[in-house]
JSON list of C-alpha atoms and ligand atoms in Angstrom, two decimals:
[
{"chain": "A", "resi": 1, "resn": "MET", "atom": "CA", "xyz": [17.21, 55.98, -37.13]},
{"chain": "A", "resi": 2, "resn": "PRO", "atom": "CA", "xyz": [16.58, 55.52, -33.43]},
{"chain": "A", "resi": 3, "resn": "GLY", "atom": "CA", "xyz": [13.79, 53.26, -33.53]},
{"chain": "A", "resi": 4, "resn": "THR", "atom": "CA", "xyz": [15.89, 50.78, -35.66]},
{"chain": "A", "resi": 5, "resn": "PRO", "atom": "CA", "xyz": [18.79, 50.59, -32.45]},
{"chain": "A", "resi": 6, "resn": "PRO", "atom": "CA", "xyz": [17.04, 49.44, -29.43]},
{"chain": "A", "resi": 7, "resn": "ALA", "atom": "CA", "xyz": [14.40, 46.89, -31.69]},
{"chain": "A", "resi": 8, "resn": "ARG", "atom": "CA", "xyz": [17.69, 45.12, -32.77]},
{"chain": "A", "resi": 9, "resn": "ARG", "atom": "CA", "xyz": [18.94, 45.07, -28.44]},
{"chain": "A", "resi": 10, "resn": "THR", "atom": "CA", "xyz": [15.99, 43.78, -28.29]},
{"chain": "A", "resi": 11, "resn": "VAL", "atom": "CA", "xyz": [16.04, 41.19, -30.41]},
{"chain": "A", "resi": 12, "resn": "LEU", "atom": "CA", "xyz": [19.53, 40.47, -29.04]},
{"chain": "A", "resi": 13, "resn": "ARG", "atom": "CA", "xyz": [18.35, 41.02, -25.31]},
{"chain": "A", "resi": 14, "resn": "ALA", "atom": "CA", "xyz": [15.90, 38.03, -26.23]},
{"chain": "A", "resi": 15, "resn": "ALA", "atom": "CA", "xyz": [18.11, 36.18, -27.63]},
{"chain": "A", "resi": 16, "resn": "ALA", "atom": "CA", "xyz": [20.28, 36.07, -24.74]},
{"chain": "A", "resi": 17, "resn": "LEU", "atom": "CA", "xyz": [17.82, 35.69, -21.94]},
{"chain": "A", "resi": 18, "resn": "ALA", "atom": "CA", "xyz": [15.92, 32.74, -23.67]},
{"chain": "A", "resi": 19, "resn": "PRO", "atom": "CA", "xyz": [18.48, 29.82, -23.10]},
{"chain": "A", "resi": 20, "resn": "ALA", "atom": "CA", "xyz": [18.68, 31.48, -19.37]},
{"chain": "A", "resi": 21, "resn": "VAL", "atom": "CA", "xyz": [14.96, 31.32, -19.43]},
{"chain": "A", "resi": 22, "resn": "GLY", "atom": "CA", "xyz": [15.09, 27.91, -20.98]},
{"chain": "A", "resi": 23, "resn": "LEU", "atom": "CA", "xyz": [17.09, 26.47, -17.67]},
{"chain": "A", "resi": 24, "resn": "GLY", "atom": "CA", "xyz": [15.42, 28.31, -14.97]},
{"chain": "A", "resi": 25, "resn": "LEU", "atom": "CA", "xyz": [12.12, 26.36, -16.94]},
{"chain": "A", "resi": 26, "resn": "THR", "atom": "CA", "xyz": [14.31, 23.27, -16.10]},
{"chain": "A", "resi": 27, "resn": "ALA", "atom": "CA", "xyz": [14.77, 23.73, -13.10]},
{"chain": "A", "resi": 28, "resn": "CYS", "atom": "CA", "xyz": [11.59, 24.61, -11.79]},
{"chain": "A", "resi": 29, "resn": "ALA", "atom": "CA", "xyz": [9.91, 21.29, -13.75]},
{"chain": "A", "resi": 30, "resn": "SER", "atom": "CA", "xyz": [11.03, 18.16, -11.99]},
{"chain": "A", "resi": 31, "resn": "ASP", "atom": "CA", "xyz": [11.13, 15.02, -13.90]},
{"chain": "A", "resi": 32, "resn": "ASP", "atom": "CA", "xyz": [8.58, 13.88, -11.32]},
{"chain": "A", "resi": 33, "resn": "GLY", "atom": "CA", "xyz": [5.25, 15.18, -12.50]},
{"chain": "A", "resi": 34, "resn": "GLY", "atom": "CA", "xyz": [4.80, 16.53, -8.96]},
{"chain": "A", "resi": 35, "resn": "SER", "atom": "CA", "xyz": [6.66, 18.80, -6.13]},
{"chain": "A", "resi": 36, "resn": "ASN", "atom": "CA", "xyz": [5.22, 16.61, -3.35]},
{"chain": "A", "resi": 37, "resn": "ARG", "atom": "CA", "xyz": [6.92, 13.64, -2.50]},
{"chain": "A", "resi": 38, "resn": "SER", "atom": "CA", "xyz": [6.14, 12.21, 0.15]},
{"chain": "A", "resi": 39, "resn": "ALA", "atom": "CA", "xyz": [3.13, 9.80, 1.52]},
{"chain": "A", "resi": 40, "resn": "PRO", "atom": "CA", "xyz": [0.23, 10.55, 4.57]},
{"chain": "A", "resi": 41, "resn": "THR", "atom": "CA", "xyz": [2.38, 11.58, 7.31]},
{"chain": "A", "resi": 42, "resn": "ALA", "atom": "CA", "xyz": [-1.17, 11.55, 9.06]},
{"chain": "A", "resi": 43, "resn": "PRO", "atom": "CA", "xyz": [-4.66, 10.04, 9.00]},
{"chain": "A", "resi": 44, "resn": "VAL", "atom": "CA", "xyz": [-5.39, 11.11, 5.50]},
{"chain": "A", "resi": 45, "resn": "ASP", "atom": "CA", "xyz": [-9.47, 11.53, 4.43]},
{"chain": "A", "resi": 46, "resn": "LEU", "atom": "CA", "xyz": [-10.05, 9.81, 1.10]},
{"chain": "A", "resi": 47, "resn": "GLY", "atom": "CA", "xyz": [-13.47, 10.36, 1.06]},
{"chain": "A", "resi": 48, "resn": "LYS", "atom": "CA", "xyz": [-16.17, 7.71, -0.15]},
{"chain": "A", "resi": 49, "resn": "SER", "atom": "CA", "xyz": [-15.45, 4.77, 0.58]},
{"chain": "A", "resi": 50, "resn": "ASP", "atom": "CA", "xyz": [-18.17, 3.60, -2.28]},
{"chain": "A", "resi": 51, "resn": "ASP", "atom": "CA", "xyz": [-15.48, 5.50, -4.82]},
{"chain": "A", "resi": 52, "resn": "VAL", "atom": "CA", "xyz": [-13.68, 2.45, -5.38]},
{"chain": "A", "resi": 53, "resn": "LYS", "atom": "CA", "xyz": [-15.76, -0.30, -6.12]},
{"chain": "A", "resi": 54, "resn": "VAL", "atom": "CA", "xyz": [-15.15, -4.29, -4.79]},
{"chain": "A", "resi": 55, "resn": "GLY", "atom": "CA", "xyz": [-12.23, -5.59, -7.46]},
{"chain": "A", "resi": 56, "resn": "ALA", "atom": "CA", "xyz": [-10.80, -2.02, -8.51]},
{"chain": "A", "resi": 57, "resn": "SER", "atom": "CA", "xyz": [-7.80, 0.33, -7.60]},
{"chain": "A", "resi": 58, "resn": "LYS", "atom": "CA", "xyz": [-8.21, 4.25, -7.54]},
{"chain": "A", "resi": 59, "resn": "LEU", "atom": "CA", "xyz": [-5.12, 6.94, -7.11]},
{"chain": "A", "resi": 60, "resn": "TYR", "atom": "CA", "xyz": [-4.71, 10.24, -5.13]},
{"chain": "A", "resi": 61, "resn": "THR", "atom": "CA", "xyz": [-2.47, 11.54, -6.58]},
{"chain": "A", "resi": 62, "resn": "ASP", "atom": "CA", "xyz": [-2.94, 14.91, -4.18]},
{"chain": "A", "resi": 63, "resn": "GLU", "atom": "CA", "xyz": [-2.26, 12.41, -1.18]},
{"chain": "A", "resi": 64, "resn": "ASN", "atom": "CA", "xyz": [-0.23, 10.14, -2.95]},
{"chain": "A", "resi": 65, "resn": "VAL", "atom": "CA", "xyz": [-2.25, 6.74, -2.08]},
{"chain": "A", "resi": 66, "resn": "VAL", "atom": "CA", "xyz": [-3.15, 4.30, -3.89]},
{"chain": "A", "resi": 67, "resn": "VAL", "atom": "CA", "xyz": [-6.15, 2.04, -2.51]},
{"chain": "A", "resi": 68, "resn": "SER", "atom": "CA", "xyz": [-7.58, -1.12, -4.06]},
{"chain": "A", "resi": 69, "resn": "ARG", "atom": "CA", "xyz": [-10.48, -3.14, -2.73]},
{"chain": "A", "resi": 70, "resn": "ILE", "atom": "CA", "xyz": [-10.26, -6.49, -2.81]},
{"chain": "A", "resi": 71, "resn": "SER", "atom": "CA", "xyz": [-13.61, -7.63, -1.26]},
{"chain": "A", "resi": 72, "resn": "GLU", "atom": "CA", "xyz": [-16.66, -6.10, -0.11]},
{"chain": "A", "resi": 73, "resn": "ASP", "atom": "CA", "xyz": [-15.20, -4.72, 3.48]},
{"chain": "A", "resi": 74, "resn": "GLU", "atom": "CA", "xyz": [-11.09, -5.73, 2.61]},
{"chain": "A", "resi": 75, "resn": "TYR", "atom": "CA", "xyz": [-8.87, -2.58, 1.79]},
{"chain": "A", "resi": 76, "resn": "LYS", "atom": "CA", "xyz": [-5.72, -2.21, 0.73]},
{"chain": "A", "resi": 77, "resn": "ALA", "atom": "CA", "xyz": [-3.66, 1.35, 0.64]},
{"chain": "A", "resi": 78, "resn": "TYR", "atom": "CA", "xyz": [0.46, 1.77, -0.49]},
{"chain": "A", "resi": 79, "resn": "SER", "atom": "CA", "xyz": [2.18, 4.48, -0.62]},
{"chain": "A", "resi": 80, "resn": "THR", "atom": "CA", "xyz": [2.25, 5.77, -4.16]},
{"chain": "A", "resi": 81, "resn": "ILE", "atom": "CA", "xyz": [5.82, 7.25, -4.33]},
{"chain": "A", "resi": 82, "resn": "CYS", "atom": "CA", "xyz": [7.82, 5.48, -6.57]},
{"chain": "A", "resi": 83, "resn": "THR", "atom": "CA", "xyz": [10.75, 3.51, -4.49]},
{"chain": "A", "resi": 84, "resn": "HIS", "atom": "CA", "xyz": [13.25, 3.80, -7.40]},
{"chain": "A", "resi": 85, "resn": "ALA", "atom": "CA", "xyz": [13.86, 7.66, -7.40]},
{"chain": "A", "resi": 86, "resn": "ARG", "atom": "CA", "xyz": [11.06, 8.97, -5.40]},
{"chain": "A", "resi": 87, "resn": "CYS", "atom": "CA", "xyz": [9.06, 10.28, -8.06]},
{"chain": "A", "resi": 88, "resn": "PRO", "atom": "CA", "xyz": [4.92, 10.33, -7.09]},
{"chain": "A", "resi": 89, "resn": "ILE", "atom": "CA", "xyz": [3.46, 7.84, -9.61]},
{"chain": "A", "resi": 90, "resn": "GLN", "atom": "CA", "xyz": [0.62, 9.71, -11.17]},
{"chain": "A", "resi": 91, "resn": "THR", "atom": "CA", "xyz": [-0.69, 6.98, -13.55]},
{"chain": "A", "resi": 92, "resn": "LEU", "atom": "CA", "xyz": [-3.16, 4.14, -12.83]},
{"chain": "A", "resi": 93, "resn": "GLU", "atom": "CA", "xyz": [-4.41, 1.79, -15.99]},
{"chain": "A", "resi": 94, "resn": "GLY", "atom": "CA", "xyz": [-6.48, -1.16, -14.24]},
{"chain": "A", "resi": 95, "resn": "HIS", "atom": "CA", "xyz": [-4.64, -2.19, -10.74]},
{"chain": "A", "resi": 96, "resn": "LYS", "atom": "CA", "xyz": [-0.86, -0.61, -12.36]},
{"chain": "A", "resi": 97, "resn": "LEU", "atom": "CA", "xyz": [0.81, 1.74, -11.56]},
{"chain": "A", "resi": 98, "resn": "ILE", "atom": "CA", "xyz": [2.92, 3.45, -13.78]},
{"chain": "A", "resi": 99, "resn": "CYS", "atom": "CA", "xyz": [6.20, 5.67, -12.67]},
{"chain": "A", "resi": 100, "resn": "GLN", "atom": "CA", "xyz": [6.36, 8.08, -15.57]},
{"chain": "A", "resi": 101, "resn": "CYS", "atom": "CA", "xyz": [9.94, 9.22, -14.35]},
{"chain": "A", "resi": 102, "resn": "HIS", "atom": "CA", "xyz": [11.93, 6.01, -15.50]},
{"chain": "A", "resi": 103, "resn": "GLY", "atom": "CA", "xyz": [9.33, 3.95, -15.74]},
{"chain": "A", "resi": 104, "resn": "SER", "atom": "CA", "xyz": [8.80, 0.95, -12.83]},
{"chain": "A", "resi": 105, "resn": "GLN", "atom": "CA", "xyz": [5.45, -0.23, -12.73]},
{"chain": "A", "resi": 106, "resn": "PHE", "atom": "CA", "xyz": [4.01, -1.70, -9.44]},
{"chain": "A", "resi": 107, "resn": "ASP", "atom": "CA", "xyz": [0.86, -4.29, -8.87]},
{"chain": "A", "resi": 108, "resn": "ALA", "atom": "CA", "xyz": [-1.68, -1.77, -6.76]},
{"chain": "A", "resi": 109, "resn": "THR", "atom": "CA", "xyz": [-3.34, -4.72, -4.73]},
{"chain": "A", "resi": 110, "resn": "ASN", "atom": "CA", "xyz": [0.03, -5.61, -3.32]},
{"chain": "A", "resi": 111, "resn": "GLY", "atom": "CA", "xyz": [2.45, -3.34, -4.08]},
{"chain": "A", "resi": 112, "resn": "LYS", "atom": "CA", "xyz": [4.80, -5.77, -6.00]},
{"chain": "A", "resi": 113, "resn": "VAL", "atom": "CA", "xyz": [7.04, -4.69, -8.03]},
{"chain": "A", "resi": 114, "resn": "LEU", "atom": "CA", "xyz": [6.34, -5.61, -11.71]},
{"chain": "A", "resi": 115, "resn": "LYS", "atom": "CA", "xyz": [8.89, -3.77, -13.76]},
{"chain": "A", "resi": 116, "resn": "GLU", "atom": "CA", "xyz": [12.35, -2.63, -12.39]},
{"chain": "A", "resi": 117, "resn": "PRO", "atom": "CA", "xyz": [14.38, -0.25, -12.75]},
{"chain": "A", "resi": 118, "resn": "ALA", "atom": "CA", "xyz": [12.75, -0.24, -9.14]},
{"chain": "A", "resi": 119, "resn": "VAL", "atom": "CA", "xyz": [13.31, -3.32, -6.88]},
{"chain": "A", "resi": 120, "resn": "LYS", "atom": "CA", "xyz": [11.51, -2.66, -3.46]},
{"chain": "A", "resi": 121, "resn": "PRO", "atom": "CA", "xyz": [7.81, -2.51, -2.88]},
{"chain": "A", "resi": 122, "resn": "LEU", "atom": "CA", "xyz": [5.43, 0.35, -1.84]},
{"chain": "A", "resi": 123, "resn": "ALA", "atom": "CA", "xyz": [5.02, 1.38, 1.38]},
{"chain": "A", "resi": 124, "resn": "GLU", "atom": "CA", "xyz": [2.16, 0.22, 2.67]},
{"chain": "A", "resi": 125, "resn": "LEU", "atom": "CA", "xyz": [-0.47, 2.07, 4.52]},
{"chain": "A", "resi": 126, "resn": "PRO", "atom": "CA", "xyz": [-2.75, 1.79, 7.41]},
{"chain": "A", "resi": 127, "resn": "VAL", "atom": "CA", "xyz": [-6.27, 2.13, 6.64]},
{"chain": "A", "resi": 128, "resn": "LYS", "atom": "CA", "xyz": [-9.97, 1.57, 7.59]},
{"chain": "A", "resi": 129, "resn": "VAL", "atom": "CA", "xyz": [-13.56, 2.69, 6.62]},
{"chain": "A", "resi": 130, "resn": "GLU", "atom": "CA", "xyz": [-14.71, 5.52, 8.94]},
{"chain": "A", "resi": 131, "resn": "ASN", "atom": "CA", "xyz": [-18.32, 6.61, 8.74]},
{"chain": "A", "resi": 132, "resn": "GLY", "atom": "CA", "xyz": [-18.61, 5.74, 5.11]},
{"chain": "A", "resi": 133, "resn": "LYS", "atom": "CA", "xyz": [-14.70, 7.26, 3.89]},
{"chain": "A", "resi": 134, "resn": "ILE", "atom": "CA", "xyz": [-11.59, 5.33, 3.44]},
{"chain": "A", "resi": 135, "resn": "ILE", "atom": "CA", "xyz": [-8.76, 6.65, 5.96]},
{"chain": "A", "resi": 136, "resn": "ALA", "atom": "CA", "xyz": [-5.22, 6.00, 4.85]},
{"chain": "A", "resi": 137, "resn": "GLY", "atom": "CA", "xyz": [-2.27, 6.49, 6.37]},
{"chain": "A", "resi": 138, "resn": "PRO", "atom": "CA", "xyz": [0.10, 7.34, 7.76]},
{"chain": "A", "resi": 139, "resn": "GLN", "atom": "CA", "xyz": [2.65, 4.92, 7.11]},
{"chain": "A", "resi": 140, "resn": "ASN", "atom": "CA", "xyz": [4.17, 2.25, 10.09]},
{"chain": "A", "resi": 141, "resn": "PRO", "atom": "CA", "xyz": [7.81, 3.66, 11.07]},
{"chain": "A", "resi": 142, "resn": "GLY", "atom": "CA", "xyz": [8.58, 0.03, 11.13]},
{"chain": "A", "resi": 143, "resn": "ALA", "atom": "CA", "xyz": [7.02, -0.40, 7.30]},
{"chain": "A", "resi": 144, "resn": "GLY", "atom": "CA", "xyz": [9.18, -1.61, 5.44]},
{"chain": "A", "resi": 145, "resn": "LYS", "atom": "CA", "xyz": [12.09, -2.63, 7.54]},
{"chain": "A", "resi": 146, "resn": "LYS", "atom": "CA", "xyz": [12.54, -6.50, 7.93]},
{"chain": "A", "resi": 147, "resn": "ALA", "atom": "CA", "xyz": [12.02, -8.10, 10.65]},
{"chain": "B", "resi": 201, "resn": "LIG", "atom": "S1", "xyz": [11.25, 6.90, -10.06]},
{"chain": "B", "resi": 201, "resn": "LIG", "atom": "FE1", "xyz": [9.88, 5.63, -10.41]},
{"chain": "B", "resi": 201, "resn": "LIG", "atom": "S2", "xyz": [10.83, 4.89, -11.66]},
{"chain": "B", "resi": 201, "resn": "LIG", "atom": "FE2", "xyz": [12.35, 5.78, -11.22]}
]
């Protein structure tokens, strides 16, 4: 029967390839939830300053930045590249940043570690408001180093 062997071969080939396809997906899908692993290397426009309410924090996942509005005119910005193994953090609950890779947590208002395995605080970024827009980054070259 001419139809039976090819169908069986097709099934066997598909079965043989399935693990390889699975490996390929595993290799492509990082456990960091994204591929951009750096904080801004140039100032980035994060949009309207009023998008961050006084007393609130906002996560900008595309830019890897979190901004907290401490008061009407005071903003704080931090890189959301986790200091444990450099995963870009994807979750903000209130002021708590939660790294999906290994569970580290950070305070978005001051960058401090709330939960290990990370031990270093998030890198602070310069932030300002220009023409009603939040401009953050890049990280100061000496940031994170002890004076
Ligand atoms: S990279 Fe964030 S907890 Fe490990």
